[in-house]
């Protein structure tokens, strides 16, 4: 019932757009006809009045011209179409892949869905169905096509691959898919009108240069365009809000089709493997792009993708099956602490992973698992992988031409080495990961008493449950920010859930007060526990030598100092990037020389200059910068940009500030991680581990 209501709402939104579009065209035609008829009548009337009718005749000609120009304007404004190029997409035929197509033929019969007109291959971890765009498809029978991502094939067994395709064929059987094509077409029309339509803008510029009357007329058209932009922006928001709600229900319905064919266990494992595989694939593409710019290429990125999946599985102690695919159980896949604040996102087109898993488990449908890799369905899979790899290079770095192939193992070893470079020692059980060290109040760093020495050990201080408690603390900090946004109406929702209990939006303030009290308690615990851990190592250092304990304390203080500077640098980078649209937006007038935002920017620039100068002379930090970055920083310090005095900043100066601040910030944060790692290894020398040896 709910699904039918969403379909009806969506149908109404689509019809509203088409009706509005047609009304605008009809109004334009009527206005053209009225202006042409009125102007012609005046010209004919003036022809009977000799010289005295000249001005009347000119007025008639102007009316005819206005009618013609507004018709041209509306046509240029409403009819703008740009063909969207889709990179990578490659058609595959039944002759080329007979086993795959036989698999598809059998599956569509089970799903009671029509056969896809075309099957495309793309490199990503993805699968999708779509209608062939076109006017005939909107109002007739549109061709249905299937897209298969080879990254998806690379990470699933045959049963899981079947689950993914069955889900897509579940969409094929939905009549509401025709609405998706309408929404896609409408979005393209509106996007082209709002952002890609240069023809009417060029016409306005041309008209504005043809005299005073033409300039006034062009100004009238600009005002009309602003009104139409407002209309189409709001219509776009309305249609897509309705579409997102419908899309979620369509996803659930397609899941039901796939579940009935493949079963619950297969559905859950397919979703988990696909999600983790996609994260690995995106990481791989970043590394591949960097390598290619260094003239280093790998012949088969899917070989590297499989290696990276296995590496991440090893890092998280995830077992592999006989096909070397990770087996994610609830504990291994559920290490991320989820937000307790949940609300319906009107712009979310897909359900969350948690929502889908809950439905899969509630269905509890048994299924048969075929463990073989999905690649067994493809003929000459290695050639296909290498062909798609070359297409990836053509899109990512078209200016680079592969000349020499390097082993995929080398790339994975570099990724592993980079990860291990920034990994803290294992005995800490991730206690210090992804967070700053706590400030230690003056005079609190005291050695353990005899009782404390018997009470605390390395394993108790850095127990795994402490890491989970820290994750909950930072989760709560983020949840508090979300609740504050609801209170301030920055997030506009009528209701939300917190801890699986539903609340109205006006109750967010009360929940926020309680959460902030919990955050305060947990923050105090974390600071006290960090102090306790440091005192533990300090005690062992004192037993070695006073100098060792003093050096350990000073090393910790240096890290705190660097953390403070890095925080200031991160804030400067954020302020600079926020300043770019303020000073150089296409729609706004730049601030005056007395604008407080300009004064703030000057202050941030001065702080940035001082910070960079300090870091440049700390060679253990600046020596890690690339030569190009060192040169830019030196130039920035010496040049004394004009905005540090009295002039408005130039766009290239703001861009340079942003580029330098973000690049140095990234390097600086990495350097601090290495400082922490060295400190933590040093702390292990002052622990029971060192005594045991």
XYZ file of C-alpha atoms in Angstrom:
693
model
C 0.000 0.000 0.000
C 2.793 2.412 0.955
C 4.652 1.574 -2.270
C 1.562 2.371 -4.361
C 1.177 5.712 -2.571
C 4.782 6.606 -3.400
C 4.218 5.631 -7.050
C 1.147 7.884 -7.195
C 3.050 10.798 -5.622
C 5.914 10.325 -8.032
C 3.548 10.130 -11.008
C 1.938 13.389 -9.862
C 5.307 15.112 -9.621
C 6.309 13.960 -13.107
C 2.992 15.104 -14.590
C 3.348 18.463 -12.813
C 6.689 19.043 -14.527
C 5.413 18.143 -17.987
C 2.282 20.276 -17.538
C 4.381 23.238 -16.362
C 6.787 22.767 -19.270
C 3.934 22.679 -21.797
C 2.192 25.687 -20.202
C 5.391 27.731 -20.496
C 5.643 26.846 -24.181
C 1.969 27.639 -24.799
C 2.249 30.956 -22.964
C 5.263 31.809 -25.068
C 3.396 30.956 -28.274
C 0.366 32.975 -27.165
C 2.563 35.939 -26.266
C 4.322 35.699 -29.625
C 0.972 35.523 -31.436
C -0.421 38.460 -29.422
C 2.651 40.625 -30.025
C 2.749 39.734 -33.727
C -0.980 40.395 -34.212
C -0.874 43.676 -32.215
C 2.247 44.880 -33.970
C 0.922 43.991 -37.412
C -2.367 45.744 -36.647
C -0.521 48.912 -35.624
C 1.623 48.819 -38.769
C -1.445 48.399 -40.982
C -3.227 51.161 -39.075
C -0.217 53.491 -39.436
C -0.049 52.915 -43.193
C -3.320 54.901 -43.545
C -2.029 57.950 -41.687
C 0.963 58.885 -43.777
C 3.832 60.666 -42.003
C 1.873 61.016 -38.747
C 1.694 57.229 -38.471
C 5.485 56.697 -38.499
C 5.776 56.451 -34.686
C 2.791 54.116 -34.519
C 4.406 51.964 -37.186
C 7.687 51.884 -35.237
C 5.802 50.837 -32.091
C 4.161 48.042 -34.058
C 7.531 46.855 -35.366
C 8.930 46.855 -31.807
C 5.975 44.736 -30.632
C 6.557 42.209 -33.418
C 10.279 42.129 -32.575
C 9.550 41.593 -28.859
C 7.231 38.698 -29.703
C 9.839 37.050 -31.901
C 12.691 37.642 -29.442
C 10.816 36.234 -26.437
C 9.920 33.140 -28.490
C 13.590 32.695 -29.406
C 14.539 33.262 -25.761
C 12.088 30.622 -24.472
C 13.209 28.109 -27.102
C 16.893 28.689 -26.272
C 16.114 28.577 -22.542
C 13.952 25.451 -22.445
C 15.557 23.383 -25.194
C 19.141 22.637 -24.307
C 20.377 19.062 -24.610
C 23.856 17.733 -24.076
C 24.738 14.108 -24.713
C 26.242 12.577 -21.611
C 29.372 10.556 -22.272
C 29.774 7.447 -20.113
C 33.415 6.396 -19.725
C 34.517 2.752 -19.550
C 31.185 1.254 -20.611
C 31.769 -1.649 -23.038
C 29.086 -3.772 -24.733
C 29.505 -7.536 -24.427
C 27.609 -10.008 -26.615
C 26.353 -13.568 -26.219
C 28.848 -14.741 -28.830
C 31.727 -13.333 -26.769
C 30.437 -14.576 -23.385
C 28.128 -17.600 -23.914
C 28.353 -18.936 -20.329
C 27.523 -15.536 -18.824
C 24.518 -15.089 -21.092
C 23.272 -18.614 -20.375
C 23.501 -17.714 -16.676
C 21.523 -14.511 -17.322
C 18.865 -16.343 -19.384
C 18.216 -18.811 -16.551
C 18.210 -16.083 -13.907
C 15.654 -13.842 -15.652
C 13.287 -16.811 -15.840
C 13.613 -17.313 -12.081
C 13.098 -13.586 -11.458
C 10.222 -13.452 -13.987
C 11.862 -10.446 -15.596
C 12.517 -9.519 -19.248
C 15.916 -10.104 -20.811
C 18.217 -7.088 -20.947
C 18.510 -5.581 -24.401
C 22.242 -4.975 -23.923
C 24.813 -6.030 -21.360
C 27.639 -3.611 -20.563
C 30.853 -4.127 -18.626
C 32.430 -1.401 -16.469
C 35.471 -1.559 -14.161
C 33.745 -0.636 -10.883
C 32.373 -2.646 -7.962
C 28.825 -2.121 -9.123
C 25.823 -3.492 -10.981
C 22.897 -1.464 -12.271
C 19.981 -1.566 -14.717
C 18.796 1.349 -16.810
C 16.383 2.188 -19.597
C 17.766 3.413 -22.879
C 17.139 7.183 -22.857
C 15.051 8.744 -25.580
C 11.654 10.292 -26.279
C 10.215 6.993 -27.547
C 11.275 5.254 -24.357
C 9.404 7.786 -22.237
C 6.010 7.011 -23.709
C 6.554 3.587 -25.288
C 8.485 0.417 -24.505
C 12.017 1.430 -23.510
C 14.885 -1.032 -23.833
C 16.204 -2.338 -20.517
C 19.970 -2.715 -20.164
C 22.260 -4.344 -17.596
C 25.633 -3.009 -16.410
C 28.070 -5.396 -14.693
C 31.096 -4.073 -12.832
C 34.156 -6.294 -13.119
C 35.222 -5.150 -9.653
C 32.008 -6.775 -8.401
C 32.820 -9.982 -10.273
C 36.281 -9.903 -8.727
C 34.944 -10.008 -5.163
C 31.996 -12.440 -5.201
C 31.321 -16.132 -5.665
C 28.714 -17.364 -8.155
C 25.843 -17.392 -5.631
C 26.597 -13.842 -4.470
C 26.934 -12.644 -8.069
C 23.563 -14.265 -8.737
C 22.115 -12.356 -5.778
C 23.369 -9.036 -7.145
C 22.008 -9.668 -10.657
C 18.710 -11.019 -9.281
C 18.305 -7.755 -7.381
C 18.791 -5.806 -10.612
C 16.364 -8.036 -12.501
C 13.922 -7.393 -9.662
C 14.002 -3.787 -10.856
C 13.280 -4.973 -14.415
C 9.984 -6.438 -13.260
C 8.862 -3.169 -11.614
C 6.505 -0.973 -13.619
C 7.762 1.976 -11.603
C 11.089 1.702 -13.477
C 9.417 3.756 -16.221
C 9.082 6.566 -13.664
C 12.838 6.349 -13.075
C 13.398 7.046 -16.773
C 11.070 10.045 -16.584
C 12.891 11.381 -13.506
C 16.253 10.861 -15.228
C 15.018 12.759 -18.297
C 13.531 15.570 -16.203
C 16.722 15.925 -14.189
C 18.761 16.199 -17.369
C 16.401 18.837 -18.743
C 16.496 20.890 -15.528
C 20.257 20.524 -15.107
C 20.860 21.661 -18.672
C 18.519 24.624 -18.182
C 20.180 25.696 -14.930
C 23.841 24.961 -15.543
C 24.689 23.895 -19.098
C 22.601 26.237 -21.236
C 25.042 28.722 -22.725
C 23.095 29.497 -25.889
C 20.516 31.808 -24.269
C 23.224 33.525 -22.203
C 25.220 34.213 -25.354
C 22.036 35.525 -26.985
C 21.421 37.879 -24.027
C 25.001 39.200 -24.231
C 24.633 39.736 -27.982
C 21.299 41.531 -27.536
C 22.560 43.781 -24.717
C 25.206 45.225 -27.075
C 22.699 46.320 -29.733
C 21.589 49.647 -28.289
C 19.668 51.065 -25.337
C 16.297 49.518 -26.197
C 17.863 46.113 -26.803
C 19.772 46.388 -23.514
C 16.550 47.135 -21.632
C 14.885 44.198 -23.334
C 17.796 41.900 -22.455
C 17.503 43.021 -18.828
C 13.826 42.044 -18.891
C 14.775 38.599 -20.204
C 17.372 38.195 -17.434
C 14.683 38.914 -14.807
C 12.391 36.398 -16.520
C 15.203 33.818 -16.521
C 15.768 34.329 -12.794
C 12.102 33.603 -12.153
C 12.200 30.478 -14.310
C 15.396 29.322 -12.547
C 13.616 29.646 -9.214
C 10.651 27.667 -10.546
C 12.786 24.832 -11.935
C 15.025 24.605 -8.840
C 12.001 24.115 -6.600
C 10.434 21.657 -9.011
C 13.723 19.714 -9.096
C 13.726 19.523 -5.280
C 10.083 18.385 -5.172
C 10.448 15.671 -7.811
C 13.686 14.274 -6.417
C 12.422 14.225 -2.838
C 9.497 12.131 -4.038
C 11.807 9.988 -6.170
C 14.185 9.230 -3.288
C 11.328 7.878 -1.181
C 10.090 5.764 -4.087
C 13.607 4.571 -4.869
C 14.060 3.200 -1.335
C 10.882 1.156 -1.666
C 11.974 -0.076 -5.094
C 15.250 -1.265 -3.547
C 13.372 -3.193 -0.867
C 11.096 -4.798 -3.494
C 14.075 -5.792 -5.645
C 15.711 -7.289 -2.531
C 12.631 -9.449 -1.971
C 12.948 -10.877 -5.479
C 16.649 -11.646 -5.007
C 16.130 -13.104 -1.514
C 13.493 -15.525 -2.747
C 16.025 -16.870 -5.278
C 19.302 -16.845 -3.316
C 18.538 -16.872 0.416
C 19.480 -14.828 3.462
C 23.086 -15.928 4.043
C 24.064 -15.263 0.426
C 22.397 -11.832 0.496
C 24.276 -10.756 3.621
C 27.673 -12.041 2.474
C 27.229 -10.482 -0.995
C 26.471 -7.059 0.474
C 29.364 -7.184 2.948
C 31.894 -8.366 0.397
C 30.759 -5.787 -2.130
C 31.028 -2.942 0.381
C 34.537 -3.858 1.519
C 35.607 -4.611 -2.044
C 34.459 -1.179 -3.186
C 36.523 0.496 -0.450
C 39.587 -1.460 -1.608
C 38.902 -0.633 -5.258
C 38.682 3.108 -4.581
C 41.943 2.974 -2.640
C 43.508 1.046 -5.506
C 42.413 3.613 -8.109
C 44.095 6.394 -6.107
C 47.343 4.422 -6.006
C 47.083 3.483 -9.685
C 46.622 7.154 -10.609
C 49.711 8.147 -8.605
C 51.744 5.354 -10.135
C 50.738 6.182 -13.705
C 51.888 9.791 -13.273
C 55.245 8.324 -12.285
C 55.237 6.300 -15.521
C 54.597 3.069 -13.631
C 51.760 0.815 -14.777
C 50.301 -2.565 -13.885
C 48.806 -4.718 -16.604
C 45.904 -6.128 -14.548
C 44.376 -3.924 -11.849
C 42.004 -6.740 -10.817
C 44.937 -8.884 -9.793
C 46.064 -6.006 -7.564
C 42.473 -5.556 -6.343
C 42.338 -9.184 -5.142
C 45.688 -8.788 -3.380
C 44.488 -5.635 -1.638
C 41.272 -7.359 -0.472
C 43.332 -10.186 1.035
C 45.699 -7.702 2.681
C 42.829 -5.868 4.380
C 41.347 -9.197 5.461
C 44.677 -10.111 7.032
C 44.859 -6.749 8.825
C 41.454 -7.371 10.439
C 42.008 -11.099 11.101
C 39.265 -12.007 8.626
C 39.457 -15.633 7.423
C 39.470 -16.494 3.720
C 37.488 -19.256 2.006
C 38.864 -21.702 -0.573
C 38.479 -19.062 -3.298
C 40.551 -16.605 -1.203
C 37.518 -14.398 -0.578
C 37.004 -12.850 2.899
C 34.397 -14.380 5.209
C 32.951 -11.470 7.187
C 31.045 -12.434 10.329
C 29.024 -10.051 12.492
C 31.938 -9.185 14.786
C 34.450 -8.574 12.003
C 32.030 -6.465 9.987
C 30.554 -4.578 12.943
C 33.667 -2.924 14.410
C 32.497 0.555 13.399
C 30.503 2.310 16.096
C 27.296 3.591 14.520
C 25.649 6.901 15.312
C 22.781 6.735 17.790
C 21.028 9.666 16.096
C 19.063 8.461 13.095
C 16.491 10.229 10.967
C 14.964 9.668 7.585
C 17.102 11.320 4.961
C 14.719 12.556 2.283
C 17.588 12.589 -0.184
C 18.725 8.988 0.447
C 17.863 6.888 -2.600
C 18.988 3.591 -1.028
C 18.342 1.961 2.346
C 21.230 1.703 4.768
C 23.206 -1.492 5.150
C 21.671 -2.037 8.603
C 18.121 -1.719 7.234
C 18.827 -4.241 4.498
C 20.493 -6.757 6.808
C 17.585 -6.560 9.243
C 15.167 -7.400 6.435
C 17.387 -10.216 5.161
C 17.580 -11.777 8.613
C 13.852 -11.352 9.268
C 13.084 -13.189 6.000
C 15.377 -16.094 7.053
C 15.226 -17.812 3.646
C 17.565 -20.808 3.146
C 19.688 -21.019 0.037
C 22.354 -23.066 -1.721
C 25.864 -21.585 -1.992
C 28.084 -22.148 -5.041
C 31.573 -21.291 -3.834
C 33.337 -20.896 -7.202
C 34.464 -17.417 -8.196
C 32.100 -15.420 -10.406
C 34.958 -15.196 -12.915
C 34.214 -18.805 -13.964
C 31.179 -17.419 -15.814
C 33.413 -15.308 -18.074
C 35.330 -16.524 -21.111
C 39.008 -15.532 -21.223
C 38.691 -13.592 -17.963
C 42.327 -12.497 -17.799
C 42.173 -10.862 -21.239
C 38.965 -9.100 -20.203
C 40.615 -7.818 -17.012
C 43.626 -6.469 -18.891
C 41.429 -4.813 -21.520
C 39.374 -3.051 -18.848
C 42.573 -2.055 -17.022
C 43.792 -0.226 -20.136
C 40.459 1.602 -20.373
C 40.833 2.685 -16.741
C 44.213 4.224 -17.560
C 42.729 5.995 -20.598
C 40.150 7.698 -18.366
C 42.192 8.327 -15.198
C 45.388 9.561 -16.866
C 44.723 9.999 -20.597
C 47.935 12.007 -20.981
C 50.052 9.031 -19.869
C 50.700 6.048 -22.155
C 51.593 2.686 -20.599
C 55.023 1.679 -21.838
C 56.369 -0.641 -19.182
C 54.332 -2.978 -16.998
C 55.328 -3.579 -13.398
C 54.204 -6.467 -11.161
C 51.009 -5.882 -9.196
C 52.816 -7.232 -6.119
C 55.031 -4.143 -6.106
C 52.037 -1.816 -5.817
C 50.504 -3.834 -2.991
C 53.827 -3.948 -1.164
C 54.017 -0.158 -1.345
C 50.474 0.158 0.027
C 51.322 -2.301 2.806
C 54.551 -0.458 3.594
C 52.717 2.891 3.771
C 50.076 1.433 6.066
C 52.619 -0.243 8.317
C 54.645 2.976 8.444
C 51.754 4.697 10.236
C 50.541 1.745 12.320
C 51.056 1.920 16.082
C 52.559 -1.051 17.967
C 50.189 -4.010 18.475
C 50.356 -4.125 22.333
C 48.349 -0.870 22.466
C 45.302 -2.568 20.881
C 44.445 0.553 18.813
C 44.070 2.582 22.014
C 45.743 5.683 20.495
C 44.477 5.293 16.908
C 42.852 8.241 15.121
C 42.800 10.624 18.069
C 45.037 13.209 19.768
C 47.057 12.597 22.900
C 45.407 14.103 26.011
C 46.828 17.166 27.748
C 48.560 16.338 31.013
C 47.995 18.947 33.766
C 51.163 20.314 35.356
C 52.332 18.399 38.408
C 50.140 15.328 37.736
C 52.851 13.117 36.219
C 53.877 11.120 39.275
C 55.308 7.603 39.514
C 53.076 4.701 40.534
C 52.710 3.757 44.145
C 53.586 0.190 45.122
C 49.893 -0.701 45.116
C 49.411 0.743 41.606
C 52.453 -1.166 40.348
C 50.786 -4.431 41.306
C 47.370 -3.308 40.037
C 48.159 -2.108 36.496
C 49.879 -3.902 33.632
C 50.305 -3.184 29.929
C 47.423 -5.521 29.061
C 45.005 -3.999 31.590
C 45.838 -0.399 30.691
C 45.399 -1.046 26.967
C 42.567 -3.569 27.083
C 40.468 -3.865 23.925
C 37.332 -2.704 25.715
C 39.000 0.660 26.354
C 39.269 1.215 22.604
C 35.561 0.546 22.238
C 34.808 3.033 25.017
C 36.924 5.661 23.239
C 35.040 5.028 20.008
C 31.761 5.549 21.825
C 33.081 8.830 23.239
C 33.945 10.275 19.828
C 30.689 8.866 18.421
C 28.825 10.799 21.098
C 30.725 13.992 20.265
C 29.586 13.659 16.643
C 26.024 12.832 17.724
C 25.983 15.959 19.899
C 26.898 18.036 16.850
C 24.042 16.403 14.894
C 21.549 17.093 17.692
C 22.759 20.692 17.893
C 22.103 21.040 14.156
C 18.554 19.736 14.706
C 18.043 22.217 17.566
C 19.286 25.091 15.382
C 17.149 23.876 12.422
C 20.229 23.383 10.272
C 18.893 19.840 9.896
C 15.150 20.126 9.402
C 13.346 16.969 10.475
C 10.054 16.451 12.279
C 11.304 13.434 14.234
C 14.413 11.352 14.867
C 15.489 8.280 16.781
C 18.137 8.187 19.490
C 19.154 4.832 20.920
C 16.322 3.172 18.914
C 13.736 5.395 20.666
C 11.749 7.834 18.564
C 11.573 11.532 19.506
C 10.072 14.713 18.072
C 12.506 17.360 16.844
C 11.588 19.713 19.708
C 12.932 17.095 22.153
C 16.434 17.256 20.660
C 17.540 19.892 23.183
C 16.681 17.641 26.138
C 18.515 14.658 24.619
C 21.482 16.919 23.815
C 21.774 18.057 27.459
C 21.952 14.451 28.696
C 24.419 13.490 25.967
C 26.715 16.399 26.785
C 26.811 15.277 30.412
C 27.852 11.798 29.246
C 30.485 13.320 26.940
C 31.864 15.332 29.860
C 32.156 12.199 32.024
C 33.765 10.158 29.243
C 36.155 12.998 28.397
C 37.292 13.146 32.000
C 37.735 9.356 32.052
C 39.825 9.455 28.866
C 42.108 12.188 30.174
C 42.560 10.371 33.501
C 43.224 7.063 31.788
C 45.754 8.634 29.393
C 47.490 10.097 32.444
C 47.431 6.702 34.153
C 48.991 5.038 31.103
C 51.710 7.688 30.871
C 52.457 7.381 34.589
C 52.873 3.634 34.095
C 55.653 4.121 31.531
C 57.095 7.037 33.491
C 57.459 4.754 36.507
C 59.467 2.178 34.551
C 61.575 4.979 33.035
C 62.405 6.298 36.526
C 63.556 2.834 37.520
C 65.969 2.993 34.588
C 67.269 6.550 35.084
C 65.961 10.006 35.939
C 67.186 11.268 32.565
C 65.143 8.594 30.761
C 61.972 9.643 32.605
C 62.617 13.335 31.911
C 63.209 12.650 28.200
C 59.985 10.627 28.001
C 58.036 13.488 29.552
C 59.613 16.066 27.206
C 58.907 13.865 24.184
C 55.211 13.735 25.167
C 55.090 17.518 25.620
C 56.612 18.069 22.154
C 53.891 15.925 20.625
C 51.225 17.977 22.426
C 52.811 21.171 21.088
C 52.795 19.799 17.538
C 49.155 18.721 17.936
C 48.203 22.294 18.881
C 50.020 23.714 15.865
C 48.483 21.143 13.533
C 45.032 22.035 14.868
C 45.671 25.718 14.175
C 46.889 24.870 10.670
C 43.766 22.784 9.985
C 41.557 25.687 11.107
C 43.431 28.121 8.852
C 43.005 25.808 5.868
C 39.261 25.546 6.593
C 38.840 29.341 6.876
C 40.740 29.917 3.633
C 38.634 27.481 1.640
C 35.482 29.125 3.047
C 36.830 32.534 1.979
C 37.207 31.658 -1.702
C 33.457 31.781 -2.574
C 33.011 34.807 -0.265
C 35.571 36.862 -2.170
C 35.210 35.425 -5.650
C 31.697 34.188 -6.294
C 30.156 34.750 -9.676
C 26.974 36.148 -8.112
C 28.260 38.293 -5.224
C 30.176 41.549 -5.031
C 33.572 41.106 -3.299
C 33.697 42.515 0.253
C 34.935 46.054 0.816
C 38.368 46.794 2.252
C 36.794 47.371 5.668
C 34.817 44.126 5.684
C 35.523 42.126 8.881
C 35.886 38.964 6.805
C 38.850 40.525 5.023
C 40.406 41.463 8.358
C 39.983 37.889 9.572
C 41.562 36.551 6.381
C 44.561 38.825 6.857
C 44.987 37.573 10.415
C 44.796 33.955 9.258
C 47.326 34.656 6.506
C 49.736 36.136 9.020
C 49.317 33.129 11.308
C 49.820 30.799 8.357
C 53.004 32.628 7.403
C 54.363 32.339 10.946
C 53.435 28.660 11.229
C 55.055 27.822 7.902
C 58.204 29.702 8.841
C 58.455 27.743 12.106
C 57.873 24.407 10.351
C 60.340 25.196 7.579
C 63.164 25.440 10.115
C 62.189 22.141 11.764
C 64.017 19.943 9.299
C 62.711 16.649 10.683
C 59.308 17.895 9.405
C 60.055 20.058 6.347
C 62.563 17.582 4.900
C 59.623 15.222 4.332
C 57.980 17.739 1.974
C 58.346 17.355 -1.781
C 60.765 19.858 -3.368
C 57.867 21.560 -5.153
C 56.039 22.128 -1.864
C 59.176 23.438 -0.169
C 59.616 25.919 -3.011
C 55.989 27.121 -2.766
C 56.234 27.566 1.010
C 59.494 29.521 0.699
C 57.975 31.744 -1.978
C 54.862 32.338 0.134
C 56.942 33.411 3.141
C 59.216 35.730 1.147
C 56.685 37.240 -1.238
C 54.505 39.042 1.359
C 51.243 38.822 -0.619
C 49.325 42.133 -1.010
C 46.350 40.984 1.078
C 48.671 41.023 4.087
C 48.657 44.789 3.663
C 45.649 46.691 2.281
C 44.558 45.161 -1.043
C 41.869 42.622 -1.739
C 43.356 39.155 -2.335
C 43.662 37.950 -5.894
C 42.042 34.603 -6.784
C 45.406 32.975 -7.489
C 46.688 34.155 -4.106
C 43.771 32.540 -2.264
C 44.228 29.346 -4.268
C 47.938 29.320 -3.437
C 47.160 29.803 0.271
C 44.668 26.971 0.198
C 46.951 24.624 -1.711
C 49.908 25.296 0.589
C 47.926 25.108 3.842
C 46.201 21.811 2.965
C 49.359 20.166 1.598
C 51.473 21.193 4.604
C 48.647 20.168 6.950
C 48.520 16.667 5.442
C 52.289 16.251 5.712
C 52.367 17.703 9.217
C 49.640 15.372 10.489
C 51.515 12.403 9.028
C 54.706 13.587 10.724
C 52.883 13.787 14.064
C 51.649 10.207 13.620
C 55.274 9.113 13.143
C 56.290 11.080 16.263
C 53.566 9.295 18.234
C 54.650 5.939 16.854
C 58.274 6.557 17.905
C 57.080 7.666 21.339
C 54.904 4.567 21.783
C 57.752 2.256 20.801
C 59.921 4.094 23.313
C 57.227 3.532 25.950
C 57.398 -0.218 25.311
C 61.026 -0.041 26.433
C 59.642 1.171 29.747
C 57.089 -1.540 30.488
C 56.873 -5.079 31.782
C 57.767 -6.262 28.257
C 61.260 -4.827 28.622
C 61.567 -6.295 32.122
C 60.472 -9.695 30.843
C 63.317 -9.655 28.364
